[in-house]
Short mmCIF file of C-alpha atoms and ligand atoms in Angstrom, two decimals:
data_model
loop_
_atom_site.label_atom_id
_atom_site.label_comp_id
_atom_site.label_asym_id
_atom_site.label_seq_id
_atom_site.Cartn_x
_atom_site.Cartn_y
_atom_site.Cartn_z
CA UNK A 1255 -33.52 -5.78 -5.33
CA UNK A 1256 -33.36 -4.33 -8.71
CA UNK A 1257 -36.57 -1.87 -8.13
CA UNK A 1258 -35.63 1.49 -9.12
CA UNK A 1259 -32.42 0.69 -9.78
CA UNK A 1260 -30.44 2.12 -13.08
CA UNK A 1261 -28.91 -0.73 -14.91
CA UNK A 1262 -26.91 0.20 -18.04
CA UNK A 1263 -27.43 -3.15 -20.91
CA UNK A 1264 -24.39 -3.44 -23.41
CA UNK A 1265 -25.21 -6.21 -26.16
CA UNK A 1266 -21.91 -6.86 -28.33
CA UNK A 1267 -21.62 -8.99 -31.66
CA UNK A 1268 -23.08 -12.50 -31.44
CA UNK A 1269 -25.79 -14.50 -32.19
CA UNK A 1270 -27.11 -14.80 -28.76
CA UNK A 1271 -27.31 -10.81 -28.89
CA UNK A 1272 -31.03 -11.81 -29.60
CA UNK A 1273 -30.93 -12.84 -25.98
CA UNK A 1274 -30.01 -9.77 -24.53
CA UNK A 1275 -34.22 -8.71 -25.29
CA UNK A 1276 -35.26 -11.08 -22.68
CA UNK A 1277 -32.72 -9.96 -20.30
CA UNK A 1278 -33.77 -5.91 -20.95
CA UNK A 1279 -37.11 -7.28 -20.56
CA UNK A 1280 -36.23 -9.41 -16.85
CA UNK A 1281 -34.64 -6.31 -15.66
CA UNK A 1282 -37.20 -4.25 -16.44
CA UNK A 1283 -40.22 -6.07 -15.33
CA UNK A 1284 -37.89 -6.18 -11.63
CA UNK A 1285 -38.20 -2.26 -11.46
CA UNK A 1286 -34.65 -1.40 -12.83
CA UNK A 1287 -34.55 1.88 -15.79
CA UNK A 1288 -32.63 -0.13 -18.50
CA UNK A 1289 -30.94 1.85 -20.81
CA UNK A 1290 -28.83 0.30 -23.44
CA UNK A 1291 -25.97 0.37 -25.62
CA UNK A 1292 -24.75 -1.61 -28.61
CA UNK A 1293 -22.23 -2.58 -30.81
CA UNK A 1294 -22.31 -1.82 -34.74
CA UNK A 1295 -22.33 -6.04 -34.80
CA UNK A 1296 -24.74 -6.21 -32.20
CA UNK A 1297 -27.04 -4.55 -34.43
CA UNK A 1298 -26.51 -7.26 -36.95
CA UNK A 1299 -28.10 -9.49 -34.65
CA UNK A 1300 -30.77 -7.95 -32.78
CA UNK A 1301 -32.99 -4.68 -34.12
CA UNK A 1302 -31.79 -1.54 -31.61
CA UNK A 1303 -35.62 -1.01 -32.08
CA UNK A 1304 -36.78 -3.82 -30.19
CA UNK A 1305 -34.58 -2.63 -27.16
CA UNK A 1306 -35.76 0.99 -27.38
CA UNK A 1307 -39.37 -0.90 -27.24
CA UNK A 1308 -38.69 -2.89 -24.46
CA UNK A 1309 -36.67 -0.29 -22.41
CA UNK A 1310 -38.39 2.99 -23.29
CA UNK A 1311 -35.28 4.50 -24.60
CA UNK A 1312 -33.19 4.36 -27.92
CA UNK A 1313 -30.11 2.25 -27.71
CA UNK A 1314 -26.53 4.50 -27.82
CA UNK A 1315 -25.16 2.84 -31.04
CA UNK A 1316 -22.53 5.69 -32.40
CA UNK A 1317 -20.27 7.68 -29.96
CA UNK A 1318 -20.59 10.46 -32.82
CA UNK A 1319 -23.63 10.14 -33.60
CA UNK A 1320 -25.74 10.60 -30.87
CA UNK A 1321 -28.45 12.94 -28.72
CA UNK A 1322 -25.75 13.40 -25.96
CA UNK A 1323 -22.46 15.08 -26.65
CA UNK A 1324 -20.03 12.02 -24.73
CA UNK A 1325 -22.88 8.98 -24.22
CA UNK A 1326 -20.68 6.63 -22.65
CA UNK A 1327 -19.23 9.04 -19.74
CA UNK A 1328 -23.36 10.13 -19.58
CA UNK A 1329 -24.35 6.30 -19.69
CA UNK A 1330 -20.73 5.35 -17.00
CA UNK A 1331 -22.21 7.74 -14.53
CA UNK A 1332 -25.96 7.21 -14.97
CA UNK A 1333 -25.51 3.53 -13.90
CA UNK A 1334 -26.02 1.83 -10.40
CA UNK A 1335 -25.01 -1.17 -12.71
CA UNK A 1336 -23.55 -2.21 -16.20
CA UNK A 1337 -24.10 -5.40 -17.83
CA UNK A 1338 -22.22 -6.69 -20.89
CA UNK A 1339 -24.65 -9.51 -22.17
CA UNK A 1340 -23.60 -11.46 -24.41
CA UNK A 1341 -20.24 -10.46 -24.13
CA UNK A 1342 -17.67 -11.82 -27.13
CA UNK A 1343 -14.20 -13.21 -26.70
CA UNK A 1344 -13.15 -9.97 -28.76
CA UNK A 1345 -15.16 -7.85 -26.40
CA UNK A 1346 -13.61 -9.75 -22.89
CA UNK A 1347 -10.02 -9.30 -24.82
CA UNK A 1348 -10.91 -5.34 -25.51
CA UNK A 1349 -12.21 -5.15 -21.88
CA UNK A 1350 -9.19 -7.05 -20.10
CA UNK A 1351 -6.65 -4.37 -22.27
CA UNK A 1352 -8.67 -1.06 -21.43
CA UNK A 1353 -9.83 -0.60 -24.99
CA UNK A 1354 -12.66 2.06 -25.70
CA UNK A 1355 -13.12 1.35 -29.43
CA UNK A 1356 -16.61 0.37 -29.43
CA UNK A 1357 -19.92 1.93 -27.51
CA UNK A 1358 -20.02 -0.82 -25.02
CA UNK A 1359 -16.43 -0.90 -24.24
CA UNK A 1360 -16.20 2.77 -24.12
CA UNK A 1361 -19.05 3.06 -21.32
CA UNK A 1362 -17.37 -0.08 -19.65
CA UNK A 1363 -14.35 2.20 -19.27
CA UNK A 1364 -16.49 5.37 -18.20
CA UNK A 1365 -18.00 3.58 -15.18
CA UNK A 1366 -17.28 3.16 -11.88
CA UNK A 1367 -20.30 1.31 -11.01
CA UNK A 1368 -19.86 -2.40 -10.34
CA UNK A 1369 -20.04 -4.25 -13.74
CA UNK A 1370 -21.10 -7.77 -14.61
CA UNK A 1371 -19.99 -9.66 -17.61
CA UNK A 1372 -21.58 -12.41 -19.33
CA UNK A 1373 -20.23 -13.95 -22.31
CA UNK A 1374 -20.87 -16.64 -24.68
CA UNK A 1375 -19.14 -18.08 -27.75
CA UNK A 1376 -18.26 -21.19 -29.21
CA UNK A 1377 -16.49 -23.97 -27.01
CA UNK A 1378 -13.08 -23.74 -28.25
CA UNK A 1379 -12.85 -19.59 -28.17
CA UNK A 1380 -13.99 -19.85 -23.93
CA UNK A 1381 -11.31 -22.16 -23.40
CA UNK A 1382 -8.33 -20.52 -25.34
CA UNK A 1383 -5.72 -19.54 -23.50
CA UNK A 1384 -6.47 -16.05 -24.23
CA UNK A 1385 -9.88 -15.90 -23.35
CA UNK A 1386 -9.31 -17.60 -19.81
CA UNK A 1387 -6.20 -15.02 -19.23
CA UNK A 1388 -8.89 -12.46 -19.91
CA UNK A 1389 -11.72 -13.31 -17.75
CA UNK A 1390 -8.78 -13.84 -14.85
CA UNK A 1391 -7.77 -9.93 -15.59
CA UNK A 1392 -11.14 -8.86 -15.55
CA UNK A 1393 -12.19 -10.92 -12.46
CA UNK A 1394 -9.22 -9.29 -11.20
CA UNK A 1395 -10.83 -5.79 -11.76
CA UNK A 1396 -13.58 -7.12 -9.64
CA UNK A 1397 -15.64 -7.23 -12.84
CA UNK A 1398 -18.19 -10.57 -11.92
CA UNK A 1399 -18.25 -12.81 -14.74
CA UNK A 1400 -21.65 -15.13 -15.36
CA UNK A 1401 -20.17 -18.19 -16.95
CA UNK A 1402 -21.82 -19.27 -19.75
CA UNK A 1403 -24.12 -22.60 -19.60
CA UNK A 1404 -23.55 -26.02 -21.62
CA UNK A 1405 -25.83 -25.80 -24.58
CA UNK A 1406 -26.71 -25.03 -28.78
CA UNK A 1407 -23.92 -22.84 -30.20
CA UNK A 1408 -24.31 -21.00 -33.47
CA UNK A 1409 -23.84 -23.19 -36.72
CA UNK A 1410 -25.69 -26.70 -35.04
CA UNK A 1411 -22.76 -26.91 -32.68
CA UNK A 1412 -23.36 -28.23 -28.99
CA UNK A 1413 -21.20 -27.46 -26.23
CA UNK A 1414 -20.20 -25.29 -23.13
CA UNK A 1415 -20.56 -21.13 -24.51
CA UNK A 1416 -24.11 -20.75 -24.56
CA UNK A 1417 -24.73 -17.32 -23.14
CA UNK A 1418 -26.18 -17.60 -19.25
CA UNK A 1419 -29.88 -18.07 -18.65
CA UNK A 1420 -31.19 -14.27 -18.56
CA UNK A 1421 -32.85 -14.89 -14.99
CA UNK A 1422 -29.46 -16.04 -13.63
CA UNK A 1423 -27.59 -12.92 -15.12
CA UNK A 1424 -30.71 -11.06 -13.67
CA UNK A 1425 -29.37 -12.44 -10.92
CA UNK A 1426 -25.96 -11.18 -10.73
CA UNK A 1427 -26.62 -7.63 -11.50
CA UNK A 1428 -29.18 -7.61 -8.06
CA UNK A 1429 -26.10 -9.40 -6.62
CA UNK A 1430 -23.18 -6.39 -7.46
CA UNK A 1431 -25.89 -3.53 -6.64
CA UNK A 1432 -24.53 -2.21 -3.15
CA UNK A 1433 -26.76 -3.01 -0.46
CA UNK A 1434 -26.64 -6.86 -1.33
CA UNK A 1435 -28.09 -9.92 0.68
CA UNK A 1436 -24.88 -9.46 2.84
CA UNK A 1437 -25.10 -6.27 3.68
CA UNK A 1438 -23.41 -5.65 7.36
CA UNK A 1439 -22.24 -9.07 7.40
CA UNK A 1440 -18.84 -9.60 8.64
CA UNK A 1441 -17.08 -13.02 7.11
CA UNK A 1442 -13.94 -14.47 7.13
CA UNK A 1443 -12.48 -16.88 4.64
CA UNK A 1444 -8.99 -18.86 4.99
CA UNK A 1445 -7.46 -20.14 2.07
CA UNK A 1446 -4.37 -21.45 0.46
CA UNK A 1447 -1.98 -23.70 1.39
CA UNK A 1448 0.07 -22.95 4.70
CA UNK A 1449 4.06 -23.66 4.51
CA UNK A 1450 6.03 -25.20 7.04
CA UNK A 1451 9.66 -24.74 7.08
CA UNK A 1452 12.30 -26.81 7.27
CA UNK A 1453 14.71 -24.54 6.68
CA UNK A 1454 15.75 -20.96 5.31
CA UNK A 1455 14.93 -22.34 1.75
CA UNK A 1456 12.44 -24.92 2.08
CA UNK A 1457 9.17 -26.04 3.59
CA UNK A 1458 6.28 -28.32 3.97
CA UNK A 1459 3.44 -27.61 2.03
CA UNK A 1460 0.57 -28.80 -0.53
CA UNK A 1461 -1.07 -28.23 -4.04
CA UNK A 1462 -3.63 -25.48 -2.61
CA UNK A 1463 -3.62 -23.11 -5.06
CA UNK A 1464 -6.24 -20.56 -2.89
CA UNK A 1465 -8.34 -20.44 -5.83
CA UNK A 1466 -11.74 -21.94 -4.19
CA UNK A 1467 -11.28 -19.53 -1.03
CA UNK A 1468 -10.17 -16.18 -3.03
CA UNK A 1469 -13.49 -17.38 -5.15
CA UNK A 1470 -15.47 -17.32 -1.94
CA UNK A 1471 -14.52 -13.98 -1.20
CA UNK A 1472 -15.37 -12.59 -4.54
CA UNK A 1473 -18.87 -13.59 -4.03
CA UNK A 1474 -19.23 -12.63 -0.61
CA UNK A 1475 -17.84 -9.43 -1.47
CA UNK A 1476 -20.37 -9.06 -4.51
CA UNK A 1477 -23.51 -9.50 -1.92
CA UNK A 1478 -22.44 -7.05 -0.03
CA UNK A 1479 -20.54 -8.54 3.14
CA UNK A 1480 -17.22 -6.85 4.60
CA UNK A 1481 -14.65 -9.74 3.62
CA UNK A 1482 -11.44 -10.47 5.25
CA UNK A 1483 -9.08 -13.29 3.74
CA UNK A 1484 -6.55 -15.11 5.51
CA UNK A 1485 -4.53 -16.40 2.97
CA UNK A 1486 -1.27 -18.67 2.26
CA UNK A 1487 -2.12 -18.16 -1.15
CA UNK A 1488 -1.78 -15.65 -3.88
CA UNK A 1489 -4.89 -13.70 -2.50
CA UNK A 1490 -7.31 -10.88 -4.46
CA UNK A 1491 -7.17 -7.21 -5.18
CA UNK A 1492 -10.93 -6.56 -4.88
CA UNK A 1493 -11.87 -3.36 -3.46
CA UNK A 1494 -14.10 -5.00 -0.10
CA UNK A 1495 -11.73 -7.70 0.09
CA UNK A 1496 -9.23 -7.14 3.08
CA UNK A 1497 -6.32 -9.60 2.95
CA UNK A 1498 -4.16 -10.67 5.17
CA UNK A 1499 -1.34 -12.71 4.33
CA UNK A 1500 0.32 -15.30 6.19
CA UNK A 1501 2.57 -18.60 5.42
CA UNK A 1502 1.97 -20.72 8.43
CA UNK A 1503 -0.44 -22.56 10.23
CA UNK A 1504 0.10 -20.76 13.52
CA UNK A 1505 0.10 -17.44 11.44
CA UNK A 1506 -2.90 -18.35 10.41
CA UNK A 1507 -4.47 -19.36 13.04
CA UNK A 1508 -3.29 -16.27 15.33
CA UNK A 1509 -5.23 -13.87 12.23
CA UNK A 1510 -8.37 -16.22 11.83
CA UNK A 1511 -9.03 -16.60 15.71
CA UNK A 1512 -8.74 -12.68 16.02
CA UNK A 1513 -10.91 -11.72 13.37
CA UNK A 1514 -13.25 -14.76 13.76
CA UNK A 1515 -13.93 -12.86 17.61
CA UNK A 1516 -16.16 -10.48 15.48
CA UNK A 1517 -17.01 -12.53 12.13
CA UNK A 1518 -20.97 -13.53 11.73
CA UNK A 1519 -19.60 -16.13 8.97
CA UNK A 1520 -16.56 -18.27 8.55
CA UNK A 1521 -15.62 -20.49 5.94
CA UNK A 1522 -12.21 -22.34 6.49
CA UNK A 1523 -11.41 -23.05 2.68
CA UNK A 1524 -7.46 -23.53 3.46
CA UNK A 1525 -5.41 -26.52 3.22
CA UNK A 1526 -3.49 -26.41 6.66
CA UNK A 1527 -0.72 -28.25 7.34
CA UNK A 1528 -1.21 -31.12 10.37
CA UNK A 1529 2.67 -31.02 11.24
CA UNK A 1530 5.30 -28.85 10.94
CA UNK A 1531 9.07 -29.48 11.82
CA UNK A 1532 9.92 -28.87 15.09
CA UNK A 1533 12.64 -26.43 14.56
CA UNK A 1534 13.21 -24.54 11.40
CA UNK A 1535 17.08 -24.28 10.65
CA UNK A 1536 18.20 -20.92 10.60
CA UNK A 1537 20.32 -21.77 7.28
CA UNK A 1538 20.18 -24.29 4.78
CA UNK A 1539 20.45 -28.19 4.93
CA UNK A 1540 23.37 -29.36 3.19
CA UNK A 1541 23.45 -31.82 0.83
CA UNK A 1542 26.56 -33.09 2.21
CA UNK A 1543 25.30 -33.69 5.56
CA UNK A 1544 22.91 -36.54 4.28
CA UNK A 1545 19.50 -37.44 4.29
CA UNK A 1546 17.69 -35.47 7.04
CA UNK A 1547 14.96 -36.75 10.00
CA UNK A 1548 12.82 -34.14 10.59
CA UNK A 1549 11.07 -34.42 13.77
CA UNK A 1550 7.26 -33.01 13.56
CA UNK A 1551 4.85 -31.93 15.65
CA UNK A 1552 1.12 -30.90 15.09
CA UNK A 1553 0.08 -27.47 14.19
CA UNK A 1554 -2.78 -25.37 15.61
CA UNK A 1555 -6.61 -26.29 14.25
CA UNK A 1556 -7.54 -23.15 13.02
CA UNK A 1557 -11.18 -24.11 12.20
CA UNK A 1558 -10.98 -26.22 15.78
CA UNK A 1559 -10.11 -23.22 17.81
CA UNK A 1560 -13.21 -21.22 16.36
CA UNK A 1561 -15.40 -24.34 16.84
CA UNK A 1562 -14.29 -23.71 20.84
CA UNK A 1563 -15.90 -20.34 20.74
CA UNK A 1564 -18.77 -18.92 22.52
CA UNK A 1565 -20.66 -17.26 20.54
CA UNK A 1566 -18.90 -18.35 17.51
CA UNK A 1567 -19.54 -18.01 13.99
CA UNK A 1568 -21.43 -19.75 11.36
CA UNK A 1569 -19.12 -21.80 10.60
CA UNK A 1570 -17.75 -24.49 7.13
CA UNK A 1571 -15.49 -26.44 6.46
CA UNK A 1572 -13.96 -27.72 3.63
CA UNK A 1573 -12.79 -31.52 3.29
CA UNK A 1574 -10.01 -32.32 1.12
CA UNK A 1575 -11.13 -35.94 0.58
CA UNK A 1576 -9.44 -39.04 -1.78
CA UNK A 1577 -12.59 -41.22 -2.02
CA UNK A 1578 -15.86 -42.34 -0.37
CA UNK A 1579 -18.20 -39.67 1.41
CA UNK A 1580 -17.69 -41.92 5.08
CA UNK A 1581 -14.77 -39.51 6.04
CA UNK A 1582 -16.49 -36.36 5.44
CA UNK A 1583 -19.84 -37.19 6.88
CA UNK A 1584 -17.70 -38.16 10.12
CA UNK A 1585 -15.60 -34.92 9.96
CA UNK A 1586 -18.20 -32.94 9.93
CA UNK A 1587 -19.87 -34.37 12.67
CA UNK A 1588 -16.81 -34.34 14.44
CA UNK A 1589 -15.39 -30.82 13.54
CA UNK A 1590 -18.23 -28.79 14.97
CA UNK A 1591 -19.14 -27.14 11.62
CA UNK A 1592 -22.41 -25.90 10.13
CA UNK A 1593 -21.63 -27.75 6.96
CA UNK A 1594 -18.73 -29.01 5.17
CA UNK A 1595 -17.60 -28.62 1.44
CA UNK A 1596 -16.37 -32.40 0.86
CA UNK A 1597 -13.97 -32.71 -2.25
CA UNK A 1598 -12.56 -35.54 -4.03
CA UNK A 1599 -9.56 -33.94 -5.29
CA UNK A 1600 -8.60 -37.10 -7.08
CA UNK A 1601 -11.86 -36.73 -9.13
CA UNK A 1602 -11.07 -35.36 -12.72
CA UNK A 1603 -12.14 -31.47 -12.99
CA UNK A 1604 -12.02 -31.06 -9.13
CA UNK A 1605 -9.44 -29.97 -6.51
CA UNK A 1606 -6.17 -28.21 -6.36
CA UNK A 1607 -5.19 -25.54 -8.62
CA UNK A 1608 -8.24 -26.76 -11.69
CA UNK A 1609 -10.98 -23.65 -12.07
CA UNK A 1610 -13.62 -26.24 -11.47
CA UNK A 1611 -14.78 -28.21 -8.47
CA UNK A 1612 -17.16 -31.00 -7.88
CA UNK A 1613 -17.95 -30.86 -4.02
CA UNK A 1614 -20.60 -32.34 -2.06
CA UNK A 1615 -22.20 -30.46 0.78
CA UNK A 1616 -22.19 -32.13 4.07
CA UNK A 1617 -24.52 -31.13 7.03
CA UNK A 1618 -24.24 -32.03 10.64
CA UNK A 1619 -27.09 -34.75 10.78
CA UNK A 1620 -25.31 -36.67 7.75
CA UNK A 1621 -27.34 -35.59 4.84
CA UNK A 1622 -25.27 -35.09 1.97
CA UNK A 1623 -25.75 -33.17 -1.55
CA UNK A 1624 -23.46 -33.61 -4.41
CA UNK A 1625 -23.39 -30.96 -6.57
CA UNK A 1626 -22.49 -30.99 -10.32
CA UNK A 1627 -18.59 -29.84 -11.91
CA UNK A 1628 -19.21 -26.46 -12.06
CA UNK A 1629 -16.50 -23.70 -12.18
CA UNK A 1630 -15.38 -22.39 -8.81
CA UNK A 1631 -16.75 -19.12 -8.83
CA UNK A 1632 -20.09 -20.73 -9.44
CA UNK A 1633 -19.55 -23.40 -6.34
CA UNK A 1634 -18.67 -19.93 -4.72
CA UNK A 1635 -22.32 -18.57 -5.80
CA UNK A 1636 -24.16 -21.50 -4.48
CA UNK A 1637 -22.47 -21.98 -1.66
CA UNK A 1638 -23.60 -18.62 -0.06
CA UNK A 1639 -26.98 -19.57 -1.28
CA UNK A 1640 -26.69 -22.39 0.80
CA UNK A 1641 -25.40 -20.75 3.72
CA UNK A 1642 -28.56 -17.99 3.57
CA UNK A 1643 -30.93 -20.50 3.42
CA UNK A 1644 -29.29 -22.46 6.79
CA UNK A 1645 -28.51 -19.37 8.49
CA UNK A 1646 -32.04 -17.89 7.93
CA UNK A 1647 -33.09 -21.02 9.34
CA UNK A 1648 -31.34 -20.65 12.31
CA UNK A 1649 -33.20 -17.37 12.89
CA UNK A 1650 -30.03 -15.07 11.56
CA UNK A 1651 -31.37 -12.72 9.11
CA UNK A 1652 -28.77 -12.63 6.26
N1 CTP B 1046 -8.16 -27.07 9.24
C1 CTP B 1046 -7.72 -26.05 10.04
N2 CTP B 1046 -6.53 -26.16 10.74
C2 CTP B 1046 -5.79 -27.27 10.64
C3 CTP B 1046 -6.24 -28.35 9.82
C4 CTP B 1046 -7.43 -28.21 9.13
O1 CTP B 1046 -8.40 -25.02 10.11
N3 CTP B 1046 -4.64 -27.35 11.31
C5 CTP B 1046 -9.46 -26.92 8.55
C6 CTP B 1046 -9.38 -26.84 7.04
O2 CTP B 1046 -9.28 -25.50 6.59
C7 CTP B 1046 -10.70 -27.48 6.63
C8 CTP B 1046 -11.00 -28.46 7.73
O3 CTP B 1046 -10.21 -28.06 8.86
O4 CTP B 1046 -11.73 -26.54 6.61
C9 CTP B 1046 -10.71 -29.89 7.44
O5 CTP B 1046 -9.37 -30.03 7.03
P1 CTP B 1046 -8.79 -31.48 6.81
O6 CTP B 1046 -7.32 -31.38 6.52
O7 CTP B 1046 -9.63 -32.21 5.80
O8 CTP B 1046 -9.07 -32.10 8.25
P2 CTP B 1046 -8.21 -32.95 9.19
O9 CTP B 1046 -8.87 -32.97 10.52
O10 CTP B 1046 -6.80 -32.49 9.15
O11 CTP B 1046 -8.40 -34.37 8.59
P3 CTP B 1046 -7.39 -35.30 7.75
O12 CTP B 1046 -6.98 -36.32 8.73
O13 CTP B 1046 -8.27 -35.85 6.66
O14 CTP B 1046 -6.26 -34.45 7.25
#
């Protein structure tokens, strides 16, 4: 994937900067040109020689001082890629606010290739407010962020920050080059929670945030596929990301089963209501007039209805589940699905509105594989793994 390919390497400020030699050295024994460019504290950690030997070329380490008159606009439109590894939480917060003060920031800016960010830092500096409000704005650029792994921090500490292994950021850069394993592939992704109402001011609904599904799209978008999200949610502004917004299930379901006509994948990651009232006031229940009944009757099964079809999709479910594995094993017998994403969202770390997840994959014939709490874009990652391997299986090519 990466052969002949031009992949731009910025190294900022910390100690796993050292690291970022094995990664020039992964991408270039895959076939991409490497060239790099550092910070002035990158260079406190890692010789800008040792990078010029690995990838042929002398790192860009002063926007003043250089061969080129303006490297990083040279560097932003030389690459096919740009990877920031390790990225520091002062390099994500320069990043998320547009900041060009630095040679790696400054390219980051000058690019409009896709752009892959891997940080690592100590424990408490990933999981301060700040940082996580940054990597949300630059997800939200469609920047794709390789979480860092649990492992030795600087100073004898152990904990979650250690910078990504430098196969699996490797990885991710094949992964945002256009022309991706998905490449051609239509999908379709529901998620969010669907609202019912009652009346002009309220409704039944749920604790779906949409993050799982609008996580699901990321990385489908990032391999290549042509993405369309049905969402009740907040939803995505990703550039191969089409959204379509709804509130209902019948909304929903008229979108999905229209779109799902021409879909090769879809993954039904919302949490749909069962019921919905009857009628919907046209006004507001008054207090005054007492406690309500509020007859219900059962929505449309959006993930049903696309079971029905002929051809249909590839098609998974999700399984919003309170305990034991009995109930999803039986729904996704019973549903019609290729597999189903069982989660216990009473399980600490997992479910509704946390960025992590702990879900088990659940295949027709009842085998079951629980995964590890990993964040969501990471189940994401997997996930379409998983769905290659099955569909190549099945004789699909992608
Ligand atoms: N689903 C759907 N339309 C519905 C209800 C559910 O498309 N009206 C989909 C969900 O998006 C999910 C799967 O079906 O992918 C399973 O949802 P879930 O609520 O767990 O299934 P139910 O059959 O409603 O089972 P339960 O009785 O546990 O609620």
């Amino acid at each position: 994937m990466l052969a002949g390919r031009r992949v731009v390497l910025g190294v900022t400020g910390g100690v796993a900067a050292y690291k970022a030699a094995y990664l020039a050295r992964r991408l270039v024994e895959r076939g991409a040109a490497v060239r790099t460019v550092m910070t002035d504290a990158a260079t406190e950690f890692i010789g800008p020689h040792t990078l010029a030997a690995i990838t042929g070329t002398r790192p860009v380490i002063d926007l003043f001082d250089a061969d080129e008159v303006s490297p990083h606009t040279t560097l932003g439109r030389w690459a096919d890629a740009l990877v920031v590894a390790p990225a520091t939480a002062a390099t994500l917060a320069r990043l998320a606010n547009g900041l060009s003060d630095d040679p790696v920031s400054a390219t980051v800016l000058a690019t409009v290739a896709p752009v892959v960010i891997a940080p690592a830092m100590h424990t408490e500096m990933w999981q301060h407010p700040a940082t996580v409000a940054n990597v949300e704005r630059l997800e939200s650029f469609g920047y794709h962020i390789v979480s860092p792994e649990v492992g030795a921090l600087a100073g004898g500490d152990t904990g979650l920050g250690r910078l990504a292994d430098p196969d699996r950021i490797a990885d991710a850069v094949a992964g945002v080059l256009p022309g991706g394993p998905l490449t051609g592939v239509e999908v379709l992704i529901t998620a969010g929670g669907t609202r019912e109402p009652i009346d002009r001011v309220r409704y039944l609904g749920n604790h779906s945030s949409g993050k799982m599904g609008n996580a699901i799209a990321v990385a489908a978008a990032r391999r290549g596929a042509n993405v369309t999200l049905v969402t009740a949610g907040p939803g995505i502004d990703h550039p191969h990301v089409t959204v379509v917004p709804v509130e209902t299930a019948a909304d929903m379901a008229e979108a999905a089963w229209r779109i799902a006509e021409t879909a090769d994948v879809a993954v039904m990651a919302a949490a749909v209501a069962d019921f919905r009232p009857v009628v919907a006031i046209d006004g507001k229940l008054r207090r005054a007039a007492g406690p309500p009944s509020i007859d219900l009757e059962p929505t449309p099964d959006v993930l049903g209805g696309i079971a029905a079809m002929s051809p249909r999709p590839f098609l998974v479910g999700f399984a919003a589940e309170t305990g034991a594995l009995d109930e999803a094993v039986a729904k996704a017998r019973r549903k019609g699905v290729d597999l189903l994403v069982s989660n216990d969202v009473t399980a600490p770390g997992s479910g509704f509105g946390t960025e992590t997840n702990q879900v088990t994959i659940v295949l027709p014939d009842g085998s079951t594989e629980p995964w590890s709490l990993m964040p969501k874009s990471e189940v994401a990652e997997r996930l379409w793994d998983r769905i290659a391997e099955l569909r190549k299986r099945e004789g699909t090519s992608a």
